[in-house]
Coordinates of C-alpha atoms and ligand atoms in Angstrom, one line a residue:
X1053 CA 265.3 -45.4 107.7
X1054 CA 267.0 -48.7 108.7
X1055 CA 268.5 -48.6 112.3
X1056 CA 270.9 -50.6 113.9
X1057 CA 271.4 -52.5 116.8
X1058 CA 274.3 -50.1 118.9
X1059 CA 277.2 -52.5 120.2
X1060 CA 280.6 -51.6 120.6
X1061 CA 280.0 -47.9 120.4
X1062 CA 278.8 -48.5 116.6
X1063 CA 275.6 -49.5 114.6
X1064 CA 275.7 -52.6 113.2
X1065 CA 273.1 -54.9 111.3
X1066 CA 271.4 -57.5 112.8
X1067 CA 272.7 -61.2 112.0
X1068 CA 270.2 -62.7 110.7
X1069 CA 269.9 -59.2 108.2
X1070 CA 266.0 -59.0 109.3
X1071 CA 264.1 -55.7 110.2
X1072 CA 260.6 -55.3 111.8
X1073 CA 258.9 -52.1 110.9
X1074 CA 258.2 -49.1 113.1
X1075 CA 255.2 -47.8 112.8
X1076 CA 253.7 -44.1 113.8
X1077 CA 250.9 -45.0 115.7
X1078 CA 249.1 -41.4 114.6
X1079 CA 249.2 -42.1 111.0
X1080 CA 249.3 -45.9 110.7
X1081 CA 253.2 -45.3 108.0
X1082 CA 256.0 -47.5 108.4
X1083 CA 258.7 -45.2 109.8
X1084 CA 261.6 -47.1 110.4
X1085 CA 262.8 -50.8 109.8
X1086 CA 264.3 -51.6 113.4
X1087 CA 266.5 -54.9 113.8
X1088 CA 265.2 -57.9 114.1
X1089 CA 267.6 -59.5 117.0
X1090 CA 268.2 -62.8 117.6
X1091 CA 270.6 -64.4 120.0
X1092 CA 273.8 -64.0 118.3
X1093 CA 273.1 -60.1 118.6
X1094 CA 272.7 -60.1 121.9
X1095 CA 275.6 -62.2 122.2
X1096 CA 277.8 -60.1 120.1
X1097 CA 276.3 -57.1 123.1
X1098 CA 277.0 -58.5 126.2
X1099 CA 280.6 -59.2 125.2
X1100 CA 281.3 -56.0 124.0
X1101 CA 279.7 -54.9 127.3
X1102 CA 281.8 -57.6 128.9
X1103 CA 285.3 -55.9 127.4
X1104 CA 283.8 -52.3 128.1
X1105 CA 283.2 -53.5 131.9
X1106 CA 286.9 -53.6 133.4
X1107 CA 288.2 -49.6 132.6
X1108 CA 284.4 -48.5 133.1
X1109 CA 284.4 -50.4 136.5
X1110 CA 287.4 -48.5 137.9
X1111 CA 286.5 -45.2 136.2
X1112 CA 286.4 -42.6 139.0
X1113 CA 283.1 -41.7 140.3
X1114 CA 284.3 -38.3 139.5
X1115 CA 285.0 -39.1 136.3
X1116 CA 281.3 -41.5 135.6
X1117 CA 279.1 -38.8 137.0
X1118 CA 281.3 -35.8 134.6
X1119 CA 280.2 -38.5 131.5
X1120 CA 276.8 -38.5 132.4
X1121 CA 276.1 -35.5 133.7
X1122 CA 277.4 -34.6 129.9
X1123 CA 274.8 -36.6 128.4
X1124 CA 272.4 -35.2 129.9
X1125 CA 273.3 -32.0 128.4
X1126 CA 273.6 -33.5 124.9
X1127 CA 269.8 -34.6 126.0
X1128 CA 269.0 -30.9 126.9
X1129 CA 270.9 -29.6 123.4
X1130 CA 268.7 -32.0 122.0
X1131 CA 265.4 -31.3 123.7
X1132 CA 263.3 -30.5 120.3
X1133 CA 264.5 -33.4 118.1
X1134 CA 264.1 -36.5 121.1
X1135 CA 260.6 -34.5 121.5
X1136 CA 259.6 -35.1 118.0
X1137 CA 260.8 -38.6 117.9
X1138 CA 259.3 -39.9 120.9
X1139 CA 255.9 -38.5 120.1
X1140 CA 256.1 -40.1 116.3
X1141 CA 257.0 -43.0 117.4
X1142 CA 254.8 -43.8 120.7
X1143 CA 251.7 -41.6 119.4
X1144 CA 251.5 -39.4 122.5
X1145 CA 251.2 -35.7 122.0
X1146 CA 254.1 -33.6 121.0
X1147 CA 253.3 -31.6 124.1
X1148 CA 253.3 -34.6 127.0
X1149 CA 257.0 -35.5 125.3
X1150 CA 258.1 -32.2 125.5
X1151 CA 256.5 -31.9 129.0
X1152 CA 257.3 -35.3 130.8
X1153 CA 259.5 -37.7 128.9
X1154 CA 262.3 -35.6 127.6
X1155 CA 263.0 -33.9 131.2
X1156 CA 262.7 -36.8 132.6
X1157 CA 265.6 -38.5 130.8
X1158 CA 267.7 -35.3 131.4
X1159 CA 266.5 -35.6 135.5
X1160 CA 267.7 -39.5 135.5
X1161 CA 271.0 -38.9 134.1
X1162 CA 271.7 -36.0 136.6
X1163 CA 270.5 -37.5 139.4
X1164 CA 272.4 -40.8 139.0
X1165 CA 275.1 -38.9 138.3
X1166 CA 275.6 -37.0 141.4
X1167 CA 273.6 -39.2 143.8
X1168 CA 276.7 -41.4 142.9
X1169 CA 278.8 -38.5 145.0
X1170 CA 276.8 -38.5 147.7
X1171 CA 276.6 -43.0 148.5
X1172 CA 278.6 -44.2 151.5
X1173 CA 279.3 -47.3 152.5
X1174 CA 278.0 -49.1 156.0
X1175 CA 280.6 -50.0 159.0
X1176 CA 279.4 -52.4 161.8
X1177 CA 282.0 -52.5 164.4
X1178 CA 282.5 -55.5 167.1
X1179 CA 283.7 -53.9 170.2
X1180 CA 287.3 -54.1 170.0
X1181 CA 287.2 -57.2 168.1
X1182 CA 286.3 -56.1 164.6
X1183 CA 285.3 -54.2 162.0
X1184 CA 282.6 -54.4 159.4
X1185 CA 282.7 -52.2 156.9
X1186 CA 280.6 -53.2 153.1
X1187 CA 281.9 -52.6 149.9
X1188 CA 279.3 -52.0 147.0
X1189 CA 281.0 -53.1 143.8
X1190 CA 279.3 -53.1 140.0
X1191 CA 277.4 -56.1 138.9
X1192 CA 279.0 -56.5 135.8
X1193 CA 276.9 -56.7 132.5
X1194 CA 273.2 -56.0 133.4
X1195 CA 270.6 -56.2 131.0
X1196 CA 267.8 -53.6 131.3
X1197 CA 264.4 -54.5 129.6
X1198 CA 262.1 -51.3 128.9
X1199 CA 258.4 -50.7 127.7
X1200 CA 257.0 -48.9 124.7
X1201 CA 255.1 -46.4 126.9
X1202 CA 258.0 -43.8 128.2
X1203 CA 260.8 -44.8 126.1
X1204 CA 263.3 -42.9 126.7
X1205 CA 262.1 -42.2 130.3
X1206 CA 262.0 -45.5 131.4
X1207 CA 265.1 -46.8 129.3
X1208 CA 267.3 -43.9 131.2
X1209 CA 265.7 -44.6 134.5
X1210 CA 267.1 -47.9 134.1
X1211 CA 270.9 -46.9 132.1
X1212 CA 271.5 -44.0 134.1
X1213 CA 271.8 -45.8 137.4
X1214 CA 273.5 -49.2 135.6
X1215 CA 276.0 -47.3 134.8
X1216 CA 276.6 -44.9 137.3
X1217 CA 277.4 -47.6 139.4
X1218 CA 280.1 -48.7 137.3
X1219 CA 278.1 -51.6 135.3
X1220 CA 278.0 -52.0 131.3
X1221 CA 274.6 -52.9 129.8
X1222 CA 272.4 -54.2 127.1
X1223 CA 269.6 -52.1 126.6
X1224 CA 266.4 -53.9 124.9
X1225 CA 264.2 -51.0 124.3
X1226 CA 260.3 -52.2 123.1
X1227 CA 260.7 -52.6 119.2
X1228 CA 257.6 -50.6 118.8
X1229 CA 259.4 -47.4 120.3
X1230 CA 263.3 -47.5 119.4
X1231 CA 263.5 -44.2 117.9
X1232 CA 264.9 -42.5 121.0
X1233 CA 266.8 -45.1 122.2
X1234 CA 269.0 -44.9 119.0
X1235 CA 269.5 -41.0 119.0
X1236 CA 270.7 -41.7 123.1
X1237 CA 273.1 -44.3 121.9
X1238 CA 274.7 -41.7 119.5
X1239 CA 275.1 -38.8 122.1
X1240 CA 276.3 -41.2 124.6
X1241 CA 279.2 -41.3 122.0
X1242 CA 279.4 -37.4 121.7
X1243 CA 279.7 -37.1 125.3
X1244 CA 282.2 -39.1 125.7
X1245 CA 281.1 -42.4 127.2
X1246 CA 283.5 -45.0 126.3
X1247 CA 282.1 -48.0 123.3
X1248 CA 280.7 -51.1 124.8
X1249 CA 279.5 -49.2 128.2
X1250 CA 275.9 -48.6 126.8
X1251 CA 274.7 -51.1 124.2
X1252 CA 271.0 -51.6 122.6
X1253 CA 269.5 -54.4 120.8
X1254 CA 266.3 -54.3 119.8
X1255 CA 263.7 -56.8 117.9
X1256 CA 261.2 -58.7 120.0
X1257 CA 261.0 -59.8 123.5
X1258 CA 260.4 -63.3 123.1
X1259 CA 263.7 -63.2 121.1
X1260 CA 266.1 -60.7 122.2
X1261 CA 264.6 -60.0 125.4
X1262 CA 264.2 -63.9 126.5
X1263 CA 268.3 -64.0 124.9
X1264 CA 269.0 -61.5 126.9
X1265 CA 267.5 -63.0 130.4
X1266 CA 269.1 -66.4 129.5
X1267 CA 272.3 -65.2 128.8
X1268 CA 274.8 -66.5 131.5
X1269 CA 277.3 -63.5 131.4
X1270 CA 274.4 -60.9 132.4
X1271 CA 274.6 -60.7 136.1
X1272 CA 271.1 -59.0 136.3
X1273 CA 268.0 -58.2 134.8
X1274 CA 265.8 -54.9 135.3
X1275 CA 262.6 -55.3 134.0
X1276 CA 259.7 -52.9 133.4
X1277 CA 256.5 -54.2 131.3
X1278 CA 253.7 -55.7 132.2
X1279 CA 253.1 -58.6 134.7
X1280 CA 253.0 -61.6 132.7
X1281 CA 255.9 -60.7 130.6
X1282 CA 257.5 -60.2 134.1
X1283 CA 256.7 -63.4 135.5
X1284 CA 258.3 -65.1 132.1
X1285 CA 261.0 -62.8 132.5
X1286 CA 261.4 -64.1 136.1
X1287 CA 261.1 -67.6 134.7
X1288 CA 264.0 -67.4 132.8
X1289 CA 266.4 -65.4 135.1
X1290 CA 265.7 -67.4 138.3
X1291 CA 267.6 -70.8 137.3
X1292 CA 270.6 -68.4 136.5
X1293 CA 270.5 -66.8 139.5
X1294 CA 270.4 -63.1 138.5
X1295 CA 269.6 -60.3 140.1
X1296 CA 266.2 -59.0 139.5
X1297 CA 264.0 -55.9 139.6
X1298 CA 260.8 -56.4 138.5
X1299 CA 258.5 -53.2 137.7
X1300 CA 255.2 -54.5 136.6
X1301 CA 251.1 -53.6 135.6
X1302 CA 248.8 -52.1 137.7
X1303 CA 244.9 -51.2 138.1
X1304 CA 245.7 -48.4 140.2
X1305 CA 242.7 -46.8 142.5
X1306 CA 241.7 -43.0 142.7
X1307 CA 239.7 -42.8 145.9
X1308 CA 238.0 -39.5 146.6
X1309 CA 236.4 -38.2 149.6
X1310 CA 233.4 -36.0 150.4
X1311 CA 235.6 -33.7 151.8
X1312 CA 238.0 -33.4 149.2
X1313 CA 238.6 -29.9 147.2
X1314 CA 236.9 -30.7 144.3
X1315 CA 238.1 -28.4 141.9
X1316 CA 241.8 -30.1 142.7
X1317 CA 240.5 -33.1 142.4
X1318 CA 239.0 -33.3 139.2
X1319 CA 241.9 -31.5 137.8
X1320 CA 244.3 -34.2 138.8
X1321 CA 242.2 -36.9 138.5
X1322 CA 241.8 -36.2 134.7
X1323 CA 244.9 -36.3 134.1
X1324 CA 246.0 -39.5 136.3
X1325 CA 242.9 -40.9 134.0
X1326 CA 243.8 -39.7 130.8
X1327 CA 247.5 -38.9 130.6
X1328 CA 249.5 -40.6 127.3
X1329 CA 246.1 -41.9 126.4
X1330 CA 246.0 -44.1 130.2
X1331 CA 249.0 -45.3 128.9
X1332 CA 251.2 -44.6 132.0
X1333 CA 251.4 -47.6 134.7
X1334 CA 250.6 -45.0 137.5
X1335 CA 247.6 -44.1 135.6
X1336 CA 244.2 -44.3 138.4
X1337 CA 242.3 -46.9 136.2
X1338 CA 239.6 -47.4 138.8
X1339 CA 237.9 -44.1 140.5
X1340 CA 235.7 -44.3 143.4
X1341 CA 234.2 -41.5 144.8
X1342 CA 232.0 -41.3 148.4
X1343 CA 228.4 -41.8 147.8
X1344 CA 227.3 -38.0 148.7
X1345 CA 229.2 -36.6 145.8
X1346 CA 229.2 -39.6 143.6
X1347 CA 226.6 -37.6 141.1
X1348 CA 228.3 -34.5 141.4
X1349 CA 231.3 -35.4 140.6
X1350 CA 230.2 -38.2 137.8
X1351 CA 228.8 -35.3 136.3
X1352 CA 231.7 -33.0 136.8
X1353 CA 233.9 -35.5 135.7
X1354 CA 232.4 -36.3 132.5
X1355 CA 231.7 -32.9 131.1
X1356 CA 235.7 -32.0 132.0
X1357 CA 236.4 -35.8 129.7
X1358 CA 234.3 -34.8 127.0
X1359 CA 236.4 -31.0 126.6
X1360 CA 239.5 -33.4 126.3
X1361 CA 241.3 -32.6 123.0
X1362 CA 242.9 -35.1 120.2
X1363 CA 246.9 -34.2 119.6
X1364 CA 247.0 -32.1 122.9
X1365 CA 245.3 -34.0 125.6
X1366 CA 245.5 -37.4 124.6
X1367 CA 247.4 -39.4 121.5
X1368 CA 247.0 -42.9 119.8
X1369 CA 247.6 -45.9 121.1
X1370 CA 250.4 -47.5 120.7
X1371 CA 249.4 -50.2 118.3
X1372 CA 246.0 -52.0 115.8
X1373 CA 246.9 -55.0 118.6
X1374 CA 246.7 -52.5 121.7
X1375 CA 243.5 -50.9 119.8
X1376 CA 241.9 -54.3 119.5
X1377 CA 242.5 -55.1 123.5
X1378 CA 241.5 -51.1 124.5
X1379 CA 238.3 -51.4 122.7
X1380 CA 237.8 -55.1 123.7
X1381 CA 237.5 -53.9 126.9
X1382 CA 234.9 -51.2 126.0
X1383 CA 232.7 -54.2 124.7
X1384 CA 233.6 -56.4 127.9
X1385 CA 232.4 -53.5 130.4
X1386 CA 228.9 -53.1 128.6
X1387 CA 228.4 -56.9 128.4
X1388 CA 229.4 -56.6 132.0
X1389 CA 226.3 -54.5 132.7
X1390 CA 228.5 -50.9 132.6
X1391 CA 226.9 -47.9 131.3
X1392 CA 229.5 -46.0 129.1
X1393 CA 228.9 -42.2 130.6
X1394 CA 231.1 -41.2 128.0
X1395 CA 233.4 -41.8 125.0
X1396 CA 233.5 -45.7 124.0
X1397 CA 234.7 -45.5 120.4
X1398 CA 237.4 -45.5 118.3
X1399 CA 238.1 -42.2 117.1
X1400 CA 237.1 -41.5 113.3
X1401 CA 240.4 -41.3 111.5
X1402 CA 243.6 -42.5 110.4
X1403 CA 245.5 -43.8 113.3
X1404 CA 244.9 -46.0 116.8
X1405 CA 242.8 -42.7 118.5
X1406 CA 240.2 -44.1 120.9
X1407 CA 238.2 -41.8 122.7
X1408 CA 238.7 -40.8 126.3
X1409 CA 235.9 -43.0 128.0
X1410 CA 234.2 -43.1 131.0
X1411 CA 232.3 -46.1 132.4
X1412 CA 229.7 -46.1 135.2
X1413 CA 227.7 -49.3 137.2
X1414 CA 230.3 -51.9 137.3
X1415 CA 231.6 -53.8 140.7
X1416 CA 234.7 -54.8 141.8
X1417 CA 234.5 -57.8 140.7
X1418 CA 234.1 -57.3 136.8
X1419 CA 236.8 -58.3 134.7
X1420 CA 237.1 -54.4 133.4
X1421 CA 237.9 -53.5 137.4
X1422 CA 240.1 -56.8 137.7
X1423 CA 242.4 -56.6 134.9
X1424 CA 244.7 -53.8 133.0
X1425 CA 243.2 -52.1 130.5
X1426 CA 246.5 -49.7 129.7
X1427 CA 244.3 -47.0 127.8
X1428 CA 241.8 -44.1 128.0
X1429 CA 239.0 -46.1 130.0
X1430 CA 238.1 -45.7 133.3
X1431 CA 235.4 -47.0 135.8
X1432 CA 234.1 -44.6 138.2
X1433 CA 232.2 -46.5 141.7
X1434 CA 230.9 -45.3 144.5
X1435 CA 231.7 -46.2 148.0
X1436 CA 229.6 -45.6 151.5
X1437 CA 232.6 -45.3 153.6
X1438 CA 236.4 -45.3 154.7
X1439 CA 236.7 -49.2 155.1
X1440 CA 235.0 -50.0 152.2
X1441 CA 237.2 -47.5 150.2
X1442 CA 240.3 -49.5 151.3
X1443 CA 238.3 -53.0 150.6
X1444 CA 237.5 -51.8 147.1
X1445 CA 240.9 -50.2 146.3
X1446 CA 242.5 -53.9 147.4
X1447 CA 240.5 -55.6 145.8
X1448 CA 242.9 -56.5 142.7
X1449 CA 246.1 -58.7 142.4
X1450 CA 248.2 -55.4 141.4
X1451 CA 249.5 -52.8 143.7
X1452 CA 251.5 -50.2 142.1
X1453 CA 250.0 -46.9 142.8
X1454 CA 246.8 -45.2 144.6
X1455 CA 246.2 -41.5 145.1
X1456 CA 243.8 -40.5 148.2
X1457 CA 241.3 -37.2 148.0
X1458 CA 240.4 -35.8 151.1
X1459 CA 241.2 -33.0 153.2
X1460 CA 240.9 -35.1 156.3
X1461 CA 244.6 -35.2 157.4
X1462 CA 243.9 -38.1 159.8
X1463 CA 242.1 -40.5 157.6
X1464 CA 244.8 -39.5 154.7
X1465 CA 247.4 -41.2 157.0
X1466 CA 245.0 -43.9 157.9
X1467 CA 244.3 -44.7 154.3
X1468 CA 247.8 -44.8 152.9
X1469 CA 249.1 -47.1 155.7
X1470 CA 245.9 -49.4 154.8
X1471 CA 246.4 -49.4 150.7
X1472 CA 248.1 -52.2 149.2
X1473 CA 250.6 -50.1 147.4
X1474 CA 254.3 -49.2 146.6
X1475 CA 253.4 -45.5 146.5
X1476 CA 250.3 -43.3 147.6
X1477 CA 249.7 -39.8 146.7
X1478 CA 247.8 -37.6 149.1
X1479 CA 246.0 -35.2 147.0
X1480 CA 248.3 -35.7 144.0
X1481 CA 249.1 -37.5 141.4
X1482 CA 252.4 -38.3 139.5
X1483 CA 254.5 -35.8 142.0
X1484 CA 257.9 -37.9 141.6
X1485 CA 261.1 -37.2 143.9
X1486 CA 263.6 -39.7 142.2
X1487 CA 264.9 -40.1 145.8
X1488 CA 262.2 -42.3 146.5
X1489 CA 261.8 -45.8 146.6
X1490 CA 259.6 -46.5 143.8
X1491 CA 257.8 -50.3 143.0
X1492 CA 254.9 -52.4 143.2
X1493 CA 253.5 -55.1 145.6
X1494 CA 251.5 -57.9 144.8
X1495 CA 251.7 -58.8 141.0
X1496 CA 253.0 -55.2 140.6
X1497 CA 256.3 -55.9 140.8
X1498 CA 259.3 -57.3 143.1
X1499 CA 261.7 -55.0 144.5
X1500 CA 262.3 -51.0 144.8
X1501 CA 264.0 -48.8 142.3
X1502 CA 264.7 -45.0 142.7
X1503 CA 267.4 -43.5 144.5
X1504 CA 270.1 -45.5 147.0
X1505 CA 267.5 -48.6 146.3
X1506 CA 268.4 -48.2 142.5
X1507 CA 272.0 -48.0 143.4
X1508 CA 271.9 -50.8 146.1
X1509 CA 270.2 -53.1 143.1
X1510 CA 272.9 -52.4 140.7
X1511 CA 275.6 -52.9 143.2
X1512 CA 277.0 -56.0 144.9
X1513 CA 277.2 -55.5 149.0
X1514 CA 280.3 -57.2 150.1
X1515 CA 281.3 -57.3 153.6
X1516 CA 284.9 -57.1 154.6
X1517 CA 285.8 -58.1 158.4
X1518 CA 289.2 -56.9 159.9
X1519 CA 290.2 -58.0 163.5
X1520 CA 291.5 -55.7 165.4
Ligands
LIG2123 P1 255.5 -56.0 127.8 O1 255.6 -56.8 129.1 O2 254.8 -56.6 126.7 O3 257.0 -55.7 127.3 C1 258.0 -55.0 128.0 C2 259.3 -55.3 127.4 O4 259.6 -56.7 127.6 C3 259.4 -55.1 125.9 O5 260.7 -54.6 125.5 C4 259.1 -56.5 125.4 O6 259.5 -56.6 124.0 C5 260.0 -57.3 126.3 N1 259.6 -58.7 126.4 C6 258.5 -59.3 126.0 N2 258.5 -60.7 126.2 C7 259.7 -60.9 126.7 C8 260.4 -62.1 127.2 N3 259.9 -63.3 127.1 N4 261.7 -61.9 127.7 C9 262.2 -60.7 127.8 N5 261.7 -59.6 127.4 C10 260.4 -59.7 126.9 O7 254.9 -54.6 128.2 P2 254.5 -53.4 127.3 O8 255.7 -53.0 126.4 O9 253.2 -53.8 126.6 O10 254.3 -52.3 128.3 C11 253.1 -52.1 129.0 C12 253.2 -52.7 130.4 O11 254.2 -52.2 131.1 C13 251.9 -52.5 131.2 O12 251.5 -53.6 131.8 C14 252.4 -51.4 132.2 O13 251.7 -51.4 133.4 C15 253.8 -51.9 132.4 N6 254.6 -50.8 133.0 C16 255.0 -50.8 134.3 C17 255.7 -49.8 134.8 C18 256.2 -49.8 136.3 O14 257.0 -49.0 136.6 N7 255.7 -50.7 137.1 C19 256.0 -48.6 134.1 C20 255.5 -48.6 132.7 C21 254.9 -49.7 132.2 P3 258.4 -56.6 122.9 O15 257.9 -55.2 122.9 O16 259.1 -57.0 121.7 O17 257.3 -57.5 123.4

């Protein structure tokens, strides 16, 4: 299967005429030959985005949120096929796609479809001297840089607001996960989405991505990936003034309690440990658990990781590359001094399967707790009380996400205001109302996406004074 790069509302070969391969991450086979984009692509995008931009601009909200709440239907009609795709091409389960990525496209597109309805515009008025009121007006082209670890989840996050708000994009999905994006291009056609609104170009980043941040007629650049693509990425859009959103890595702390309900908690935490293999950026890399039921729930903890189950509970990884760094890691945490409780090996067969591992006796300040793993490996540490939970859990450069175990309302409170985090979960994990703001401080990221923040990034606020 060769793809093409979608511009225009068609596919069309890449310039240069050179393909990467696609590769199923389960069975190791070439699946695809994807596009191997240079400039001129992205060039040939961004002005097709560029003509698209006027009639899409001053297309009725109305009329934008019918278009996408159609695709989102043609999603939906979909469901089985995107499924199958997203799971062949990133190696997760057939089960998580069908569960979390697939609905989650369909959500994006219907929420940024009729939160569009429901925006309203700011008046400051001076007395009876003026008024203030802001217009919000579309960027232009954006460009809208995704990762290989929620394709289609994370590419419609980004598309779904663009062009809600009445911008045209370019769309530079990971070229080790383009399957989806490619079958989203075609039923943006079928449902009725005018050519040049939504355009993809795929090859590599340090290609058509860094083409893509450099060019001078993209007015911004949303980014997800991981920090120090993001800080090349910011690099290269800064002397060009662009907009940026920045969604980065993250080495994201589970802290549990004494008090917490147990039975909850190891349910949850499982999952924030081991869901899409660890490859999820909310994922709780680092557990710590209050020394009286540090054993007890080790113990707990590792028999529930060992029941874990190849094809339903965790996939492969996306790539040999990410296999090498994954298992790298495993290496680093026992020259480190860890103990692996369990797991610590690559899975015996065909494709990048490592197993679900578990590592106990390293500090805070081991490389394996400093630095993103972005697989099935956790650390679990113990901790003797409520400041030094909240010392420990800051003590990284990233601060995406935390979740907090305790039935202790107070403290809860306490602990959230005191974690270095864009977003804490009380007893929870992964609970996402797309109303919120969502985004990472420290070396997590720069800026807030979700809801009116996605829409206030992908708009321009201009202020208009009248005297009275
Ligand atoms: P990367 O940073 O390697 O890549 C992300 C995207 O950027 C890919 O499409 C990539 O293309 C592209 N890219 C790479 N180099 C450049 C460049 N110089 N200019 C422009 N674009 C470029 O991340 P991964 O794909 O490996 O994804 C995993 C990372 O993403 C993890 O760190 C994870 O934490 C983070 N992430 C963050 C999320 C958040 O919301 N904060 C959500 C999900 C993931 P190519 O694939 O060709 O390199």
């Amino acid at each position: 299967m060769h793809l093409g790069n979608f511009i225009g509302g068609a596919f069309v070969a890449p310039q240069s005429g050179n393909y990467l391969d696609d590769i199923n991450p389960s069975t190791e086979e070439v699946i695809a030959q994807i596009p191997d984009s240079d400039e001129r692509d992205v060039d040939a995008a961004v002005r097709a985005a560029a003509i698209a931009f006027p009639a899409w601009s001053k297309t009725p909200a109305a009329e934008r949120s019918k278009l996408l709440l159609k695709l989102a239907d043609a999603i939906e009609k979909n469901f089985d096929e995107l499924a199958e795709l997203e799971s062949r091409d990133s190696g997760k389960p057939l089960s998580l796609a069908r569960l979390l990525d697939i609905p989650r496209a369909i959500a994006n597109f219907r929420f940024f479809a009729t939160a569009i309805l429901h925006d309203s515009s700011d008046a400051h008025i001076m007395d009876a001297t003026a008024i203030n009121y802001t217009l919000r007006q579309p960027l232009g082209v954006v460009g809208l840089i995704s990762p290989w670890n929620l394709p289609l989840y994370l590419l419609s996050w980004k598309i779904a607001p663009a062009i809600a708000s009445g911008n045209t994009c370019v769309a530079k999905p990971s070229e080790m996960t383009p399957l989806t994006a490619n079958r989203l291009a075609e039923l943006s056609i079928d449902a009725g989405i005018p050519p040049g609104v939504i355009n993809i170009v795929h090859g590599y980043g340090q290609k058509a991505g860094r083409a893509l941040t450099t060019h001078d007629d993209v007015a911004a650049i949303s980014f997800t990936g991981g920090t120090v693509t993001g800080s090349a990425v910011a690099a290269n859009a800064a002397p060009r003034f662009k907009k940026l959103s920045l969604e980065l890595g993250g080495k994201n702390p589970t802290v549990v309690f004494a008090d917490a309900d147990l039975d909850q908690a190891f349910k949850d935490t499982l999952r924030a440990s081991f869901w899409n293999q660890g490859e999820i950026c909310l994922c709780g890399s680092r557990l710590f658990v209050e020394q009286p039921i540090y054993d007890t729930f080790v113990e707990g903890f590792v028999e529930r990781t060992k029941q874990l189950r190849l094809g339903e509970d965790y996939g492969a990884l996306i790539s040999a590359a990410h296999l090498e760094k994954v298992t790298g890691y495993i290496e680093l945490a026992k020259n480190e001094g860890g103990t692996i409780a369990t797991g610590g090996n690559r899975v015996d067969r065909k494709g990048y399967f490592v197993e679900p591992t578990v590592i106990t006796g390293l500090g805070c300040d081991c490389r394996v707790l400093q630095e993103e793993i972005f697989g099935p490996v956790v650390t679990i540490t113990p901790f003797t009380d409520e400041a030094e939970a909240i010392a420990f859990a800051n003590s990284t450069r990233y601060g995406l996400s935390a979740s907090v175990w305790t039935r202790d309302l107070s403290r809860a409170h306490r602990v959230a205001a005191a974690l270095d985090s864009g977003t804490v979960w009380i007893n929870t994990w992964l609970l996402r109302d797309l109303r919120v703001p969502f985004g990472g401080m420290k070396e997590s990221g720069v800026g807030r996406e979700g809801g009116f923040e996605s829409l206030r990034f992908f708009t321009e606020a201009k202020n208009v004074c009248v005297k009275l």
